[in-house]
Amino acid sequence: MRSSARSAIRASAFVVALATSIVAGAAAKAPTAPTLATIKVGGEATPAERLLDGTVEAVHEALISAQTAGRVASIEADVNDHVTAGQVLLRLRSTEQVAGLGQAQAALKEASARETQAQEQYARIQDMYQRKVVAKATFDEASAARDAAVARLAAARAGVAAAQEGVAYTELRAPYAGVVTGKRVQVGEAVGPGTPLVTVASLEALRVVVEIPQALIAQVRAAKKAAVYFNGQRIESSGITLFPAADPRTGTFRARVDLPSGIAGVAPGMYVKAGFVTGEASRLMVPRASVVERSEMRALYVVGPDGRVSLRQVRLGHEYGDRIEVLAGLAKGEAVALDPAAAGLLARQGSGQQKKND
């Protein structure tokens, strides 16, 4: 009996020790809740802007017109074609111009031969005059003939240059790299000097043209800062030009807002919004990386005073660099998680530790 009792006691002790070991091992293996970096939202001083409608235009845009008469022989570039500087856009029939160049070159050869003959004649008469073999009148006549031959040669060279230019006018070339935005003629049409043919715009430099009401012009002149809003993004202007006089018909002042290069999707003729700085305003701002986007929903992970993490839908405004304005759904002083992925994990677990990053 005593042996059986001792065996039962030892078995009970073993079971208690085993259970204690399992519980301790489970506690050791249980993952600790990760820390969550947050930022307390407060009012930030940002530019106060007045939004106005504007139109995008190319800084460099050329309407290429005919500089000689002719008939359109071929069109080498059509609307929306990208062209390089010096690329041929359109050719005119050049039969008349080439014939004129041939005549000018023949006249140049004749003038050159006569000039050579006159120079030789002048040299001979000059030598004879110095030896007092001929009269001064003969020498003066040879000198005048030489000067006239030199003048005719210069005129013939100018004629060749003009004829070459006339031939060059039959090829219309792009003044700079860009895109063809307009075509005014078709193959076979007769054109004359001044006839509009092709429009080319450079997309390297763009700007927005805006009409500013005179009630705002003083504030705009004082700040002289602006931004352009396009497809939800805020683009800081690289420069602003304000016209000194108002349009007497509308009473508005024209402004040109320069855009930085390399903005995808912006093209001449588009309508955009231009924001002109008129002062400062306090806005609720959060890091752009903290925003959760799911289809049409925009949300933030908000951490409450008790450490509970919840996903809250918000209405967002414009972006300012790597930060974005919160228009509704968030109050000043609330904590927002900086890492949405970690915050989402904690929200699903219903617990977590908070690391403040005010």
CSV table of C-alpha atoms in Angstrom, one decimal:
chain,number,residue,atom,x,y,z
A,1,MET,CA,0.0,0.0,0.0
A,2,ARG,CA,2.8,2.4,0.9
A,3,SER,CA,4.6,1.6,-2.3
A,4,SER,CA,1.5,2.3,-4.4
A,5,ALA,CA,0.9,5.6,-2.6
A,6,ARG,CA,4.5,6.7,-3.3
A,7,SER,CA,4.2,5.8,-7.0
A,8,ALA,CA,1.0,7.9,-7.3
A,9,ILE,CA,2.7,10.9,-5.7
A,10,ARG,CA,5.6,10.6,-8.0
A,11,ALA,CA,3.3,10.4,-11.1
A,12,SER,CA,1.4,13.5,-9.9
A,13,ALA,CA,4.6,15.5,-9.5
A,14,PHE,CA,5.8,14.5,-13.0
A,15,VAL,CA,2.5,15.6,-14.5
A,16,VAL,CA,2.7,19.0,-12.7
A,17,ALA,CA,6.3,19.5,-13.8
A,18,LEU,CA,5.5,18.6,-17.4
A,19,ALA,CA,2.6,21.0,-17.5
A,20,THR,CA,4.7,23.8,-16.0
A,21,SER,CA,7.4,23.1,-18.6
A,22,ILE,CA,4.9,23.3,-21.5
A,23,VAL,CA,3.4,26.6,-20.2
A,24,ALA,CA,6.9,28.1,-19.8
A,25,GLY,CA,7.9,27.0,-23.3
A,26,ALA,CA,4.7,28.4,-24.8
A,27,ALA,CA,5.3,31.7,-23.1
A,28,ALA,CA,8.9,31.8,-24.3
A,29,LYS,CA,7.8,31.1,-27.9
A,30,ALA,CA,4.9,33.6,-27.9
A,31,PRO,CA,5.8,36.6,-30.2
A,32,THR,CA,6.0,40.0,-28.5
A,33,ALA,CA,3.7,42.6,-30.0
A,34,PRO,CA,5.7,44.8,-32.4
A,35,THR,CA,6.1,48.5,-31.6
A,36,LEU,CA,4.2,50.9,-33.9
A,37,ALA,CA,5.6,54.3,-34.9
A,38,THR,CA,3.0,57.0,-34.9
A,39,ILE,CA,2.9,60.7,-35.5
A,40,LYS,CA,0.6,63.2,-33.7
A,41,VAL,CA,-1.3,65.3,-36.2
A,42,GLY,CA,-1.2,69.0,-35.8
A,43,GLY,CA,-1.8,72.1,-37.8
A,44,GLU,CA,1.0,73.0,-40.2
A,45,ALA,CA,1.6,76.3,-41.8
A,46,THR,CA,1.2,75.9,-45.6
A,47,PRO,CA,0.6,78.4,-48.4
A,48,ALA,CA,-2.9,79.8,-48.8
A,49,GLU,CA,-3.7,79.7,-52.4
A,50,ARG,CA,-6.4,81.0,-54.8
A,51,LEU,CA,-7.2,78.5,-57.5
A,52,LEU,CA,-7.8,79.8,-61.0
A,53,ASP,CA,-8.3,78.1,-64.4
A,54,GLY,CA,-5.4,78.1,-66.8
A,55,THR,CA,-4.4,76.8,-70.2
A,56,VAL,CA,-1.2,74.9,-71.0
A,57,GLU,CA,0.8,76.3,-73.9
A,58,ALA,CA,4.3,75.6,-75.3
A,59,VAL,CA,6.9,78.2,-74.6
A,60,HIS,CA,8.3,77.6,-78.1
A,61,GLU,CA,5.7,77.2,-80.8
A,62,ALA,CA,6.3,78.1,-84.5
A,63,LEU,CA,3.9,78.6,-87.4
A,64,ILE,CA,6.1,77.8,-90.4
A,65,SER,CA,5.0,79.7,-93.5
A,66,ALA,CA,6.2,79.4,-97.1
A,67,GLN,CA,9.0,81.8,-98.1
A,68,THR,CA,8.8,81.1,-101.8
A,69,ALA,CA,6.1,80.3,-104.4
A,70,GLY,CA,5.5,76.8,-105.4
A,71,ARG,CA,3.3,73.7,-105.3
A,72,VAL,CA,3.4,71.2,-102.4
A,73,ALA,CA,5.3,68.2,-103.6
A,74,SER,CA,5.3,66.1,-100.4
A,75,ILE,CA,4.5,66.3,-96.7
A,76,GLU,CA,7.1,64.4,-94.6
A,77,ALA,CA,5.6,64.9,-91.2
A,78,ASP,CA,1.9,64.8,-90.1
A,79,VAL,CA,0.1,66.0,-87.0
A,80,ASN,CA,1.3,64.3,-83.7
A,81,ASP,CA,4.6,63.3,-85.3
A,82,HIS,CA,7.7,63.9,-83.2
A,83,VAL,CA,10.4,65.6,-85.2
A,84,THR,CA,14.0,66.5,-84.6
A,85,ALA,CA,15.7,69.9,-85.1
A,86,GLY,CA,16.3,70.4,-88.8
A,87,GLN,CA,14.1,67.6,-90.0
A,88,VAL,CA,12.3,68.2,-93.3
A,89,LEU,CA,8.6,68.7,-92.7
A,90,LEU,CA,7.4,69.6,-96.2
A,91,ARG,CA,8.8,69.9,-99.7
A,92,LEU,CA,7.7,72.3,-102.6
A,93,ARG,CA,8.4,71.7,-106.3
A,94,SER,CA,11.8,73.3,-106.9
A,95,THR,CA,12.0,73.3,-110.7
A,96,GLU,CA,11.9,77.0,-111.0
A,97,GLN,CA,14.3,77.6,-108.1
A,98,VAL,CA,16.8,75.1,-109.4
A,99,ALA,CA,16.7,76.7,-112.8
A,100,GLY,CA,17.3,80.1,-111.2
A,101,LEU,CA,20.3,78.7,-109.3
A,102,GLY,CA,21.8,77.4,-112.6
A,103,GLN,CA,21.4,80.8,-114.2
A,104,ALA,CA,23.0,82.4,-111.2
A,105,GLN,CA,26.0,80.0,-111.3
A,106,ALA,CA,26.5,80.6,-115.0
A,107,ALA,CA,26.4,84.4,-114.5
A,108,LEU,CA,29.0,83.9,-111.7
A,109,LYS,CA,31.4,82.0,-114.1
A,110,GLU,CA,31.0,84.7,-116.7
A,111,ALA,CA,31.6,87.5,-114.1
A,112,SER,CA,34.6,85.7,-112.7
A,113,ALA,CA,36.2,85.3,-116.2
A,114,ARG,CA,35.6,89.0,-117.0
A,115,GLU,CA,37.0,90.0,-113.7
A,116,THR,CA,40.2,88.0,-114.3
A,117,GLN,CA,40.5,89.6,-117.8
A,118,ALA,CA,40.0,93.1,-116.4
A,119,GLN,CA,42.6,92.5,-113.7
A,120,GLU,CA,45.2,91.4,-116.2
A,121,GLN,CA,44.4,94.3,-118.5
A,122,TYR,CA,44.7,96.7,-115.6
A,123,ALA,CA,48.1,95.3,-114.7
A,124,ARG,CA,49.4,95.7,-118.2
A,125,ILE,CA,48.1,99.3,-118.6
A,126,GLN,CA,49.4,100.2,-115.2
A,127,ASP,CA,52.9,99.0,-116.2
A,128,MET,CA,52.8,100.9,-119.5
A,129,TYR,CA,51.5,104.0,-117.7
A,130,GLN,CA,54.4,103.9,-115.2
A,131,ARG,CA,56.8,103.7,-118.2
A,132,LYS,CA,54.9,106.7,-119.8
A,133,VAL,CA,53.9,104.6,-122.8
A,134,VAL,CA,50.2,105.3,-122.6
A,135,ALA,CA,48.2,108.3,-121.6
A,136,LYS,CA,46.5,108.7,-118.2
A,137,ALA,CA,43.1,108.5,-119.8
A,138,THR,CA,43.9,105.0,-120.9
A,139,PHE,CA,45.0,104.0,-117.5
A,140,ASP,CA,41.8,105.5,-115.9
A,141,GLU,CA,39.7,103.6,-118.4
A,142,ALA,CA,41.4,100.3,-117.4
A,143,SER,CA,41.0,101.1,-113.7
A,144,ALA,CA,37.3,101.7,-114.2
A,145,ALA,CA,36.9,98.5,-116.2
A,146,ARG,CA,38.6,96.6,-113.4
A,147,ASP,CA,36.4,98.1,-110.7
A,148,ALA,CA,33.3,97.4,-112.7
A,149,ALA,CA,34.3,93.7,-113.2
A,150,VAL,CA,35.0,93.4,-109.5
A,151,ALA,CA,31.5,94.8,-108.7
A,152,ARG,CA,29.8,92.5,-111.3
A,153,LEU,CA,31.6,89.5,-109.7
A,154,ALA,CA,30.4,90.5,-106.2
A,155,ALA,CA,26.8,90.8,-107.6
A,156,ALA,CA,27.0,87.4,-109.3
A,157,ARG,CA,28.1,85.8,-106.0
A,158,ALA,CA,25.2,87.4,-104.2
A,159,GLY,CA,22.9,86.2,-106.9
A,160,VAL,CA,24.2,82.6,-106.4
A,161,ALA,CA,23.7,82.9,-102.7
A,162,ALA,CA,20.1,84.2,-103.2
A,163,ALA,CA,19.3,81.4,-105.7
A,164,GLN,CA,20.7,78.8,-103.2
A,165,GLU,CA,18.5,80.3,-100.5
A,166,GLY,CA,15.5,80.1,-102.9
A,167,VAL,CA,16.2,76.4,-103.4
A,168,ALA,CA,16.5,75.9,-99.6
A,169,TYR,CA,13.1,77.6,-99.2
A,170,THR,CA,11.5,74.7,-101.0
A,171,GLU,CA,12.3,72.4,-98.0
A,172,LEU,CA,10.6,73.4,-94.8
A,173,ARG,CA,12.5,72.2,-91.8
A,174,ALA,CA,11.7,72.0,-88.1
A,175,PRO,CA,13.3,74.9,-86.1
A,176,TYR,CA,13.7,72.7,-83.0
A,177,ALA,CA,12.8,69.3,-81.7
A,178,GLY,CA,9.1,68.9,-80.9
A,179,VAL,CA,5.8,67.6,-82.2
A,180,VAL,CA,3.7,68.7,-85.2
A,181,THR,CA,0.5,70.3,-83.8
A,182,GLY,CA,-1.0,71.5,-87.1
A,183,LYS,CA,-1.0,71.1,-90.9
A,184,ARG,CA,-2.6,73.7,-93.1
A,185,VAL,CA,-2.0,72.4,-96.7
A,186,GLN,CA,-2.3,69.2,-98.7
A,187,VAL,CA,-0.1,67.7,-101.5
A,188,GLY,CA,-0.7,69.5,-104.8
A,189,GLU,CA,-1.8,72.9,-103.4
A,190,ALA,CA,-0.1,76.0,-104.7
A,191,VAL,CA,1.3,78.3,-102.1
A,192,GLY,CA,3.0,81.7,-102.1
A,193,PRO,CA,5.2,83.6,-99.7
A,194,GLY,CA,3.6,83.9,-96.3
A,195,THR,CA,1.1,81.0,-96.7
A,196,PRO,CA,0.9,79.1,-93.3
A,197,LEU,CA,2.0,75.5,-93.8
A,198,VAL,CA,2.9,73.6,-90.6
A,199,THR,CA,2.9,74.3,-86.8
A,200,VAL,CA,5.6,72.8,-84.6
A,201,ALA,CA,5.6,73.0,-80.8
A,202,SER,CA,8.5,72.0,-78.4
A,203,LEU,CA,7.3,70.0,-75.4
A,204,GLU,CA,10.5,70.6,-73.5
A,205,ALA,CA,9.3,73.8,-72.0
A,206,LEU,CA,5.6,74.4,-71.1
A,207,ARG,CA,3.7,77.0,-69.2
A,208,VAL,CA,0.2,77.8,-68.0
A,209,VAL,CA,-1.5,81.0,-69.0
A,210,VAL,CA,-3.9,82.4,-66.4
A,211,GLU,CA,-6.1,85.5,-66.2
A,212,ILE,CA,-5.9,87.0,-62.6
A,213,PRO,CA,-8.7,89.3,-61.3
A,214,GLN,CA,-7.5,92.7,-60.4
A,215,ALA,CA,-8.7,92.2,-56.8
A,216,LEU,CA,-6.0,89.5,-56.3
A,217,ILE,CA,-3.1,91.0,-58.3
A,218,ALA,CA,-1.6,92.9,-55.3
A,219,GLN,CA,-1.4,89.7,-53.2
A,220,VAL,CA,-0.1,87.7,-56.1
A,221,ARG,CA,2.6,90.3,-56.9
A,222,ALA,CA,3.7,90.3,-53.2
A,223,ALA,CA,4.2,86.5,-53.0
A,224,LYS,CA,5.0,85.8,-56.6
A,225,LYS,CA,4.7,82.0,-56.0
A,226,ALA,CA,2.3,79.6,-57.7
A,227,ALA,CA,1.7,75.9,-58.3
A,228,VAL,CA,-0.2,73.9,-60.9
A,229,TYR,CA,-2.6,71.1,-60.0
A,230,PHE,CA,-2.8,68.2,-62.5
A,231,ASN,CA,-4.2,64.7,-62.0
A,232,GLY,CA,-4.2,65.1,-58.3
A,233,GLN,CA,-0.6,66.2,-57.9
A,234,ARG,CA,0.7,69.6,-57.0
A,235,ILE,CA,3.5,70.8,-59.2
A,236,GLU,CA,5.6,73.7,-58.0
A,237,SER,CA,6.2,76.4,-60.6
A,238,SER,CA,9.7,77.0,-61.8
A,239,GLY,CA,8.9,80.7,-62.4
A,240,ILE,CA,6.0,83.2,-62.8
A,241,THR,CA,5.7,86.2,-65.1
A,242,LEU,CA,3.0,88.8,-64.4
A,243,PHE,CA,2.0,91.3,-67.1
A,244,PRO,CA,2.2,94.9,-66.0
A,245,ALA,CA,-1.1,96.1,-67.5
A,246,ALA,CA,-4.6,94.8,-67.3
A,247,ASP,CA,-6.8,93.8,-70.3
A,248,PRO,CA,-9.2,96.8,-70.7
A,249,ARG,CA,-12.0,94.5,-71.8
A,250,THR,CA,-11.9,92.0,-68.9
A,251,GLY,CA,-10.0,93.9,-66.2
A,252,THR,CA,-7.7,90.9,-65.6
A,253,PHE,CA,-3.9,90.6,-65.5
A,254,ARG,CA,-2.3,87.9,-67.5
A,255,ALA,CA,0.2,85.6,-65.8
A,256,ARG,CA,2.5,82.9,-67.2
A,257,VAL,CA,3.3,80.1,-64.8
A,258,ASP,CA,6.4,78.1,-66.0
A,259,LEU,CA,6.3,74.3,-65.5
A,260,PRO,CA,9.4,72.2,-64.8
A,261,SER,CA,10.4,69.9,-67.5
A,262,GLY,CA,9.6,66.1,-67.6
A,263,ILE,CA,6.0,66.2,-66.4
A,264,ALA,CA,4.2,63.2,-68.0
A,265,GLY,CA,0.8,63.7,-69.5
A,266,VAL,CA,0.8,67.5,-69.8
A,267,ALA,CA,0.3,68.8,-73.3
A,268,PRO,CA,-0.4,72.2,-74.9
A,269,GLY,CA,-4.1,73.2,-74.9
A,270,MET,CA,-5.0,71.3,-71.7
A,271,TYR,CA,-7.0,73.0,-69.0
A,272,VAL,CA,-5.5,72.9,-65.5
A,273,LYS,CA,-5.8,74.6,-62.1
A,274,ALA,CA,-3.2,77.1,-61.1
A,275,GLY,CA,-2.9,78.0,-57.4
A,276,PHE,CA,-1.5,81.5,-56.6
A,277,VAL,CA,-0.1,82.0,-53.1
A,278,THR,CA,-1.9,84.8,-51.3
A,279,GLY,CA,-0.8,84.1,-47.7
A,280,GLU,CA,-0.5,81.2,-45.2
A,281,ALA,CA,-3.0,78.7,-43.9
A,282,SER,CA,-3.0,76.0,-41.2
A,283,ARG,CA,-3.7,72.5,-42.5
A,284,LEU,CA,-3.8,69.0,-41.1
A,285,MET,CA,-1.0,67.2,-42.8
A,286,VAL,CA,0.1,63.5,-42.8
A,287,PRO,CA,2.9,61.6,-44.6
A,288,ARG,CA,1.8,60.4,-48.0
A,289,ALA,CA,3.2,56.9,-47.1
A,290,SER,CA,0.7,56.5,-44.2
A,291,VAL,CA,-2.3,56.7,-46.5
A,292,VAL,CA,-4.1,53.4,-47.3
A,293,GLU,CA,-5.7,53.2,-50.8
A,294,ARG,CA,-8.3,50.6,-51.5
A,295,SER,CA,-10.2,51.2,-54.7
A,296,GLU,CA,-11.9,54.6,-54.2
A,297,MET,CA,-11.4,54.6,-50.5
A,298,ARG,CA,-8.6,56.6,-48.7
A,299,ALA,CA,-8.0,55.8,-45.1
A,300,LEU,CA,-5.5,56.1,-42.2
A,301,TYR,CA,-4.7,53.8,-39.3
A,302,VAL,CA,-5.5,55.8,-36.2
A,303,VAL,CA,-4.1,54.8,-32.8
A,304,GLY,CA,-6.3,55.6,-29.8
A,305,PRO,CA,-5.1,56.6,-26.3
A,306,ASP,CA,-5.6,53.0,-25.2
A,307,GLY,CA,-3.4,51.7,-28.0
A,308,ARG,CA,-6.2,50.3,-30.1
A,309,VAL,CA,-5.6,50.6,-33.8
A,310,SER,CA,-8.5,51.3,-36.2
A,311,LEU,CA,-8.8,52.0,-39.9
A,312,ARG,CA,-10.6,55.3,-40.5
A,313,GLN,CA,-11.8,56.6,-43.8
A,314,VAL,CA,-10.7,60.2,-44.6
A,315,ARG,CA,-11.1,62.8,-47.3
A,316,LEU,CA,-7.8,64.1,-48.6
A,317,GLY,CA,-6.7,67.3,-50.3
A,318,HIS,CA,-3.7,68.4,-52.2
A,319,GLU,CA,-0.2,67.0,-51.9
A,320,TYR,CA,2.7,69.2,-50.7
A,321,GLY,CA,5.9,67.3,-51.4
A,322,ASP,CA,5.8,64.0,-49.5
A,323,ARG,CA,2.9,65.1,-47.3
A,324,ILE,CA,-0.8,65.3,-48.0
A,325,GLU,CA,-3.6,67.4,-46.5
A,326,VAL,CA,-6.5,65.8,-44.6
A,327,LEU,CA,-9.8,67.6,-45.2
A,328,ALA,CA,-12.1,65.5,-43.1
A,329,GLY,CA,-12.1,62.4,-40.9
A,330,LEU,CA,-9.2,63.3,-38.6
A,331,ALA,CA,-8.9,65.7,-35.7
A,332,LYS,CA,-6.0,67.7,-34.5
A,333,GLY,CA,-3.9,65.8,-31.9
A,334,GLU,CA,-4.8,62.3,-33.0
A,335,ALA,CA,-2.0,59.7,-33.6
A,336,VAL,CA,-1.6,58.2,-37.1
A,337,ALA,CA,0.4,55.1,-37.8
A,338,LEU,CA,3.4,55.7,-40.1
A,339,ASP,CA,3.6,52.0,-41.2
A,340,PRO,CA,0.2,50.9,-42.6
A,341,ALA,CA,1.3,47.3,-43.0
A,342,ALA,CA,2.3,46.9,-39.4
A,343,ALA,CA,-0.8,48.9,-38.2
A,344,GLY,CA,-3.1,46.6,-40.2
A,345,LEU,CA,-1.5,43.5,-38.6
A,346,LEU,CA,-2.1,45.0,-35.1
A,347,ALA,CA,-5.6,46.1,-36.0
A,348,ARG,CA,-6.4,42.5,-36.9
A,349,GLN,CA,-4.8,41.2,-33.7
A,350,GLY,CA,-6.6,43.8,-31.6
A,351,SER,CA,-3.6,44.7,-29.6
A,352,GLY,CA,-0.2,46.2,-29.9
A,353,GLN,CA,2.3,48.5,-28.4
A,354,GLN,CA,2.6,52.1,-29.5
A,355,LYS,CA,5.8,54.0,-30.1
A,356,LYS,CA,5.1,57.8,-30.3
A,357,ASN,CA,7.0,59.9,-32.8
A,358,ASP,CA,5.7,63.4,-32.2
